[in-house]
Short mmCIF file of C-alpha atoms and ligand atoms in Angstrom, two decimals:
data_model
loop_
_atom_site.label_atom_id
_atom_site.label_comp_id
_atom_site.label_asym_id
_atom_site.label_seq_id
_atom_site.Cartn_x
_atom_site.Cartn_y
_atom_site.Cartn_z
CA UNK U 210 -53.81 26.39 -26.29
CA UNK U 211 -53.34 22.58 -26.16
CA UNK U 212 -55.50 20.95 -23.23
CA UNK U 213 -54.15 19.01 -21.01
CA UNK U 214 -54.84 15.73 -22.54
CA UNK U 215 -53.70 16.68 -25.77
CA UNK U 216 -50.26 17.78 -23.86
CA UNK U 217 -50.43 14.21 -22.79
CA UNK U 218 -50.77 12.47 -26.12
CA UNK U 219 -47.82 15.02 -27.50
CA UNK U 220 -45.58 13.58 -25.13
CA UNK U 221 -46.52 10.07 -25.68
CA UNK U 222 -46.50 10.54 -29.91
CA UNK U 223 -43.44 12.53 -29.93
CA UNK U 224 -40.99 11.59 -27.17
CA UNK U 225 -40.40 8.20 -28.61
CA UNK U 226 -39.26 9.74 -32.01
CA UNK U 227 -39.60 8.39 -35.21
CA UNK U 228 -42.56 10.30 -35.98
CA UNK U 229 -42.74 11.09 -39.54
CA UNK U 230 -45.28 13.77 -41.38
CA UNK U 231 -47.14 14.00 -43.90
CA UNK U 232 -48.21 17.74 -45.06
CA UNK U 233 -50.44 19.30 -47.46
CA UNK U 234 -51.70 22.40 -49.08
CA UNK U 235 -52.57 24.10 -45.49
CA UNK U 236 -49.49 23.77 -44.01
CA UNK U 237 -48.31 26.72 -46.18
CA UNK U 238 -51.98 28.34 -46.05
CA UNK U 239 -50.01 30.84 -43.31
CA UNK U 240 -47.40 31.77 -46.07
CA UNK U 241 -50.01 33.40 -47.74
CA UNK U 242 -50.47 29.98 -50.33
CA UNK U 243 -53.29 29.44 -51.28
CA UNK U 244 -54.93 25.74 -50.77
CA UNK U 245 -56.45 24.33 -53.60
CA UNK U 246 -60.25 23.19 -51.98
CA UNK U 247 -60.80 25.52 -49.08
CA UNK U 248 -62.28 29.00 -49.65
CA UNK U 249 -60.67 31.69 -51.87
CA UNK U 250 -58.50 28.23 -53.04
CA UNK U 251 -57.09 27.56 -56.44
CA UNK U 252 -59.77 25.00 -57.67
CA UNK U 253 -62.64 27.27 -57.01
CA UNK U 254 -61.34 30.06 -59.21
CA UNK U 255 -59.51 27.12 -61.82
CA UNK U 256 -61.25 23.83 -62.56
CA UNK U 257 -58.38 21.23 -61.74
CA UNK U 258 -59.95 19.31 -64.79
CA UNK U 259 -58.64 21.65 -67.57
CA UNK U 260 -56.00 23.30 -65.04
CA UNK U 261 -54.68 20.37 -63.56
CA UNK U 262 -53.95 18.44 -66.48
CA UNK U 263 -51.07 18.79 -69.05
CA UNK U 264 -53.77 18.15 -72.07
CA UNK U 265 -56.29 20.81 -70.18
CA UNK U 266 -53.24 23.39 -70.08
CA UNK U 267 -51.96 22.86 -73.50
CA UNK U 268 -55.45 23.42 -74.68
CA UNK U 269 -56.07 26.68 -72.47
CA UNK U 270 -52.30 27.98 -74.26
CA UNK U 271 -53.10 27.19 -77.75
CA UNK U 272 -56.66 28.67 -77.55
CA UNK U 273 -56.83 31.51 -74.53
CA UNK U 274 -53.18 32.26 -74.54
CA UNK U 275 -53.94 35.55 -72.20
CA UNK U 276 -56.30 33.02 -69.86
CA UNK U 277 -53.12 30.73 -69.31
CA UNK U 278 -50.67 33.34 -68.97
CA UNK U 279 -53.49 34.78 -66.11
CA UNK U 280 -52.88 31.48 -64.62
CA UNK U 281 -49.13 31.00 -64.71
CA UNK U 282 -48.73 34.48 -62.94
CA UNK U 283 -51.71 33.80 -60.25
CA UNK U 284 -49.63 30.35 -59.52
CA UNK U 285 -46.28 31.97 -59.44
CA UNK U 286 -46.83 35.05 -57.65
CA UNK U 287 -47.68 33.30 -54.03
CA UNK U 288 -44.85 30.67 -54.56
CA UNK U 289 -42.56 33.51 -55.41
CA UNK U 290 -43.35 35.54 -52.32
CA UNK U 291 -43.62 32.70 -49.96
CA UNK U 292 -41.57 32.04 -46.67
CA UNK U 293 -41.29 29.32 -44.21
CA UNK U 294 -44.09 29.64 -41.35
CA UNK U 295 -44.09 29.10 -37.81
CA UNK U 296 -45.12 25.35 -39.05
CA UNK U 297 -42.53 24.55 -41.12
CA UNK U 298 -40.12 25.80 -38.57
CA UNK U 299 -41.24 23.40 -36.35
CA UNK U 300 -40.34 20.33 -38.45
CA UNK U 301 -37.33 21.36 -39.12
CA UNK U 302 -37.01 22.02 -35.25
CA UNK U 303 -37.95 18.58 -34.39
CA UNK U 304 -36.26 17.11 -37.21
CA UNK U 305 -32.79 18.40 -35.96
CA UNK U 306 -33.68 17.36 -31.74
CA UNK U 307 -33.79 13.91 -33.61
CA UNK U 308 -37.97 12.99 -33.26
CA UNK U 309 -38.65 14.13 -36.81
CA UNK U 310 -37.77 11.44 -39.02
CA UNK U 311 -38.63 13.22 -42.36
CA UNK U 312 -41.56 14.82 -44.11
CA UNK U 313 -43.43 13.22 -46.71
CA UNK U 314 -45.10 16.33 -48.72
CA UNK U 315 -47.86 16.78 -51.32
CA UNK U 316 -46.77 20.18 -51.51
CA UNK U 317 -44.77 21.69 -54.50
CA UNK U 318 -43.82 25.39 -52.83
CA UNK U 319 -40.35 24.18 -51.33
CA UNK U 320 -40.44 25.50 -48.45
CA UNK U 321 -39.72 22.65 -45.95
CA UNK U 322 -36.40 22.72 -47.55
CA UNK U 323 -36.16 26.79 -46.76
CA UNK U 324 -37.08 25.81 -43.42
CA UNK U 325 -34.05 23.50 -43.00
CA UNK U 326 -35.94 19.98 -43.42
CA UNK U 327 -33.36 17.77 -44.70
CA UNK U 328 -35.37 14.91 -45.17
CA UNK U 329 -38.13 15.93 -47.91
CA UNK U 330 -39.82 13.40 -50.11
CA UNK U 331 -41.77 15.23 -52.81
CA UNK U 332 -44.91 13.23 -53.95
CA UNK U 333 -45.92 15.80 -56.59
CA UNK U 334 -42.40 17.30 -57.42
CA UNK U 335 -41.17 20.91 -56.89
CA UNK U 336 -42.33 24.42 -58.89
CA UNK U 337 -38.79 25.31 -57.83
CA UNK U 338 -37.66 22.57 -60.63
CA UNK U 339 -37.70 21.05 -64.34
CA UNK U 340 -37.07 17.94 -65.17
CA UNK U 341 -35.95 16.24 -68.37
CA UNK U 342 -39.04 14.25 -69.99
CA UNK U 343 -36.63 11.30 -71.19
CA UNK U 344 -33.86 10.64 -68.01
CA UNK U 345 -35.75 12.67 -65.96
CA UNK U 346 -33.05 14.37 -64.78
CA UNK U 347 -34.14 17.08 -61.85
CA UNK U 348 -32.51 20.73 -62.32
CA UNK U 349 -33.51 23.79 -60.19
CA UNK U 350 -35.54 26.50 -61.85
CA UNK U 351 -34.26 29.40 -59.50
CA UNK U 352 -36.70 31.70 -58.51
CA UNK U 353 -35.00 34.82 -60.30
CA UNK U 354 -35.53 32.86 -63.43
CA UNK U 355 -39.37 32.09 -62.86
CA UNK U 356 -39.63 35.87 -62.43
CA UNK U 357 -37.79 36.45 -65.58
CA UNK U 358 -39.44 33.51 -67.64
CA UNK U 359 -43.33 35.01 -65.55
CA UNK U 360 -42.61 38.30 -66.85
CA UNK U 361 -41.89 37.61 -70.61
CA UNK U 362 -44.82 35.63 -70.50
CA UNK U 363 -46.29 38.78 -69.47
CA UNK U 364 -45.36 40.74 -72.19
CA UNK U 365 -46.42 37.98 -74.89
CA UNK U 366 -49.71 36.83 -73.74
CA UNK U 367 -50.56 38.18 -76.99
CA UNK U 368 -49.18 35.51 -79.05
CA UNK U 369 -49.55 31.41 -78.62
CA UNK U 370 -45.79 30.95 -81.23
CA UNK U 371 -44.13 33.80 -78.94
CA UNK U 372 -45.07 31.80 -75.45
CA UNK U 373 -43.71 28.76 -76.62
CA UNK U 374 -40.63 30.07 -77.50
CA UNK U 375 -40.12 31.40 -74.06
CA UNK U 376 -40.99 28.15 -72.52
CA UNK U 377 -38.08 26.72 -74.84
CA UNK U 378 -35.59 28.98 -73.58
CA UNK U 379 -36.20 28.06 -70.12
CA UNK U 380 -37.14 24.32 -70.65
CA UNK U 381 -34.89 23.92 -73.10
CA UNK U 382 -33.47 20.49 -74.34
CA UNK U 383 -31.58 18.04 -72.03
CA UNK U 384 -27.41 18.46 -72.08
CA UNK U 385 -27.99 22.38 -73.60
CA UNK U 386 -26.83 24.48 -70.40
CA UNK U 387 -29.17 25.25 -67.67
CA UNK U 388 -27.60 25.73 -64.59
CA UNK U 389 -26.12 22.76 -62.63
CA UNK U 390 -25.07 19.44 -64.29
CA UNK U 391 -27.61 18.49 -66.79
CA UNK U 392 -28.26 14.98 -68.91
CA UNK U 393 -27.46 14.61 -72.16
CA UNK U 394 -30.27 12.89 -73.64
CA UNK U 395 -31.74 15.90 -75.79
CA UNK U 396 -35.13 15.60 -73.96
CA UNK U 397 -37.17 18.04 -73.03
CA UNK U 398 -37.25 19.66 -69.92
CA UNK U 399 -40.66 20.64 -68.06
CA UNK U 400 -42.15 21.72 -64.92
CA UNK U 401 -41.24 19.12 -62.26
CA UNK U 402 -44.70 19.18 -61.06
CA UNK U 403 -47.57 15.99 -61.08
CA UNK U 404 -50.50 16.83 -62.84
CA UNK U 405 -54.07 15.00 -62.74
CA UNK U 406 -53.44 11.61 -64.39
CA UNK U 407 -49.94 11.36 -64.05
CA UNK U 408 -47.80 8.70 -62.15
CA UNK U 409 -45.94 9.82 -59.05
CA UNK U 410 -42.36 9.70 -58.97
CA UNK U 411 -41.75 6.04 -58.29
CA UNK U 412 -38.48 6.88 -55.99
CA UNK U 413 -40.59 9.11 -53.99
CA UNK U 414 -43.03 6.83 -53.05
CA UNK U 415 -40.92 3.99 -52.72
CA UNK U 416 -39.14 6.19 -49.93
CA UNK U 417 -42.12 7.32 -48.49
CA UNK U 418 -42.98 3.65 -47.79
CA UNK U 419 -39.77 3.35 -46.26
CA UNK U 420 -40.38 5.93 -44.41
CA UNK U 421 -43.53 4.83 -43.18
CA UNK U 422 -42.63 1.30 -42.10
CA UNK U 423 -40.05 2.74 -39.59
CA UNK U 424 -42.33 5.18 -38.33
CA UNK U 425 -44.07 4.53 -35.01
CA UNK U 426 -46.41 8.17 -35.31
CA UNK U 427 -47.40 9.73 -38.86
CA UNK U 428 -48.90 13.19 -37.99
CA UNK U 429 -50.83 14.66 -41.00
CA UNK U 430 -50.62 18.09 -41.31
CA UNK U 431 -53.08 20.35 -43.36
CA UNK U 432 -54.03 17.99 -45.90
CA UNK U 433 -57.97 17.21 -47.15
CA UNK U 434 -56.50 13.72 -47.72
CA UNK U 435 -58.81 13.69 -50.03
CA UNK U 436 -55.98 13.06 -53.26
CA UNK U 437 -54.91 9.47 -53.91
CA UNK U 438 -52.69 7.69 -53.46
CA UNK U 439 -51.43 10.14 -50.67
CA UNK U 440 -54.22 9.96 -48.91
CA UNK U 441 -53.62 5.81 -48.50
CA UNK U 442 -50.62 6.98 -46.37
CA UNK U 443 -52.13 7.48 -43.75
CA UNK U 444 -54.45 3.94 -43.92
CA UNK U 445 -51.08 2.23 -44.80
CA UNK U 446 -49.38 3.46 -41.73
CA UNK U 447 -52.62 1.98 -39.38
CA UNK U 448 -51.71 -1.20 -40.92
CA UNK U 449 -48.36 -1.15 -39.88
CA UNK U 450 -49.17 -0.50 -36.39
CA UNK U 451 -48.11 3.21 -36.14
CA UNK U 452 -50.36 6.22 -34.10
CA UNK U 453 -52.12 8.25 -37.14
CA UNK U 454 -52.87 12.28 -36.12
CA UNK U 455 -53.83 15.05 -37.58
CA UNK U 456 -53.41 18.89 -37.62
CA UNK U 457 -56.03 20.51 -39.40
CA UNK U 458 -58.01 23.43 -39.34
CA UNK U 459 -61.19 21.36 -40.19
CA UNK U 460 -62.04 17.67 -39.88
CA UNK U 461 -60.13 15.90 -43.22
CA UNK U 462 -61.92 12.71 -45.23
CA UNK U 463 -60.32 10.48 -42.65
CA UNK U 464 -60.57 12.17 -39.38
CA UNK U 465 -63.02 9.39 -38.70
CA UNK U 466 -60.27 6.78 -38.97
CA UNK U 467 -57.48 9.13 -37.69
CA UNK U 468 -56.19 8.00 -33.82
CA UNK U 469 -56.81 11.93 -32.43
CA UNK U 470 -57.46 15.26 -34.56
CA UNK U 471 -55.77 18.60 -33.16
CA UNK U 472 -57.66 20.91 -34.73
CA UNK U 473 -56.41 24.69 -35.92
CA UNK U 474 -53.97 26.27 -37.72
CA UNK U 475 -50.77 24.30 -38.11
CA UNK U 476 -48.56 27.48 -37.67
CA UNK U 477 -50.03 27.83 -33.68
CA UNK U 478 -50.21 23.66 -32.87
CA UNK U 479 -47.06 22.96 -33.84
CA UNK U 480 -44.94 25.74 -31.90
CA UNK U 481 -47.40 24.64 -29.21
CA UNK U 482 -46.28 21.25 -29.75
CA UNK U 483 -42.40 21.97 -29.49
CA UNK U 484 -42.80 24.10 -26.34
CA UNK U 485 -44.29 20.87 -24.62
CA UNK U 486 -41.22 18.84 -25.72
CA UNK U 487 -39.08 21.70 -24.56
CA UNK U 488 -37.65 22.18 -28.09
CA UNK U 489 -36.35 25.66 -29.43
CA UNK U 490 -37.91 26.86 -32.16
P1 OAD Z 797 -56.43 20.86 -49.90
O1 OAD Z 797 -56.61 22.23 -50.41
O2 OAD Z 797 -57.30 19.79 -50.47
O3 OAD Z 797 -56.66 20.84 -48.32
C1 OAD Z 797 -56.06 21.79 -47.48
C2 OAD Z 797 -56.34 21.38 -46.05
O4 OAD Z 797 -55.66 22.29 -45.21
C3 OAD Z 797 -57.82 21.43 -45.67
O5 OAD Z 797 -58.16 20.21 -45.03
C4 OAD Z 797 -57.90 22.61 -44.68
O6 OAD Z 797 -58.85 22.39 -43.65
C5 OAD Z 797 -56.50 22.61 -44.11
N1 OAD Z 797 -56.03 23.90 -43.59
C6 OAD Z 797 -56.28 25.13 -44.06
N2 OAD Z 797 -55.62 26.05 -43.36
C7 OAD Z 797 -54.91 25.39 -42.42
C8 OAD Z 797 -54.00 25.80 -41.39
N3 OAD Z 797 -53.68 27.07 -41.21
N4 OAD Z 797 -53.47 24.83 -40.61
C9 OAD Z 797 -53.80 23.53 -40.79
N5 OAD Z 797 -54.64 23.10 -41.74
C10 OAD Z 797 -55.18 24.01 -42.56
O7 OAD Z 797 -54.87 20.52 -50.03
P2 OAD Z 797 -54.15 19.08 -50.10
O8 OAD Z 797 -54.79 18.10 -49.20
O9 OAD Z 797 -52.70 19.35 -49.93
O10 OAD Z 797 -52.31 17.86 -56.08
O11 OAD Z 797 -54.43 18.69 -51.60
C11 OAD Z 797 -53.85 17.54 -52.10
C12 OAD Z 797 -53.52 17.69 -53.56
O12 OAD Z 797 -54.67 18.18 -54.28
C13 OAD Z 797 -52.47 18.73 -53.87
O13 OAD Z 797 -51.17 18.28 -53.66
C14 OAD Z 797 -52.72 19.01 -55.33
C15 OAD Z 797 -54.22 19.17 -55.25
O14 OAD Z 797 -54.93 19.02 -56.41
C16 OAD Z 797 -51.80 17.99 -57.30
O15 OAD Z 797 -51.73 19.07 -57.85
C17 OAD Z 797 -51.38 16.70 -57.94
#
């Protein structure tokens, strides 16, 4: 239950609109995703070092094909299985009554867009997507397809030539059919997803600036902001005069420097939230 006080700040944060959010990992925690540094959380069982990175994974396949196999099914499986929470709900609630400028996410699981959040900006791309390596043309990688693509993996963990063949069929060359519109630049496709070392999509954070300068609240939601350069965002938006809170079910790097911390699970606070602003869920 929100105390009094925090009803108070709600009110004062959110009645104003332009509020504008900023989620991570734990926001989808109550989908049954995993995060990737709290307990029982991706990086404990997977070292982000060799897991994270495109030369780490491409080493795992060529020498451990059954080890990265293991890993492309443990990643699927929760994305696959995941829907929108009580949380997400809630953005897309207060998007539509007009306070809810947009969500800026690190989160790759698509499910703000499930929810109904129109305005998404995807710092670390989209499982739910490849994209070409040359125009970088986005296409979506429907779920039925992961399943089929997860599956044949399956069967072939056996065999390093027989995996990449599957990942040709289903990444295969820009302008050969898909599904949707494609380029047709010949590239190849991959997983629209930012691993260690990699840029971010330059669009995407060029619109989550933009997003941020209009804002006059960022609330962070379920992120360690411990991941750069997301975790500026919230810093950047200070400078620029806005409110900075939190949701969180624990105290993040930079609750410290954070205006107010509501702490527990995003999928309770943020229904909480809308039922002080008299919004339906
Ligand atoms: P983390 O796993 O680092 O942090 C998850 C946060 O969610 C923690 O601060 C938890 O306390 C909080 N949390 C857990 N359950 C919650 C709940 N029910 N409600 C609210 N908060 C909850 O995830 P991120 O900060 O998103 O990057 O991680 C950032 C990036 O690190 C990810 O995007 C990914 C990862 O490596 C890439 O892969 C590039």
């Amino acid at each position: 239950m929100l105390k009094k006080k925090e009803k108070d700040l709600v009110k004062r944060c959110f009645l104003d609109g332009k509020v504008v959010f900023l989620t991570g990992a734990g926001i989808s925690l109550e989908s049954g995703i995993p995060t990737f540094r709290g307990k029982g959380g991706l990086w404990e069982r997977y070292d982000p070092d060799t897991y994270a990175t495109i030369e780490g994974l491409a080493s795992v396949l060529r020498r451990t094909p059954r080890k990265f196999v293991r890993f492309v099914e443990e990643f699927y499986e929760a994305l696959l299985q995941a829907k929108p929470n009580p949380a997400h709900l809630a953005l897309a609630a207060l998007e539509k009554s007009g306070i809810m400028s947009g969500v800026i996410t690190q989160n790759i699981d698509n499910l703000h867009q499930r929810a109904g959040c129109r305005t998404v900006v995807e710092l670390h791309g989209n499982a739910f997507r490849v994209r070409c390596q040359r125009c970088a043309t986005g296409i979506p990688l429907e779920a039925q397809r992961i399943r089929e693509m997860v599956s044949l993996l399956g069967k072939n963990a056996h065999s390093y030539r027989s995996l990449l063949s599957i990942f040709a069929r289903y990444c295969p060359r820009c302008g050969v059919a898909l599904s949707g519109a494609a380029g047709n630049c010949a590239g190849r496709f991959r997983i629209d997803v930012v691993f260690f070392g990699e840029m971010l999509p330059e669009q995407e954070v060029a619109r989550a600036y933009a997003l941020i300068d209009r804002c006059r609240t960022l609330a962070v939601v379920g992120s360690s902001l411990v991941v750069y350069p997301a975790a500026s965002l919230p810093l950047y938006a200070k400078q620029r005069g806005a409110r900075v809170i939190e949701i969180n079910a624990e105290p993040s790097a930079l609750s410290a420097q954070i205006d107010y911390s509501f702490t527990g699970k995003a999928g309770v606070i943020l229904p909480e939230i809308l039922d002080v602003l008299k919004i339906a869920g």
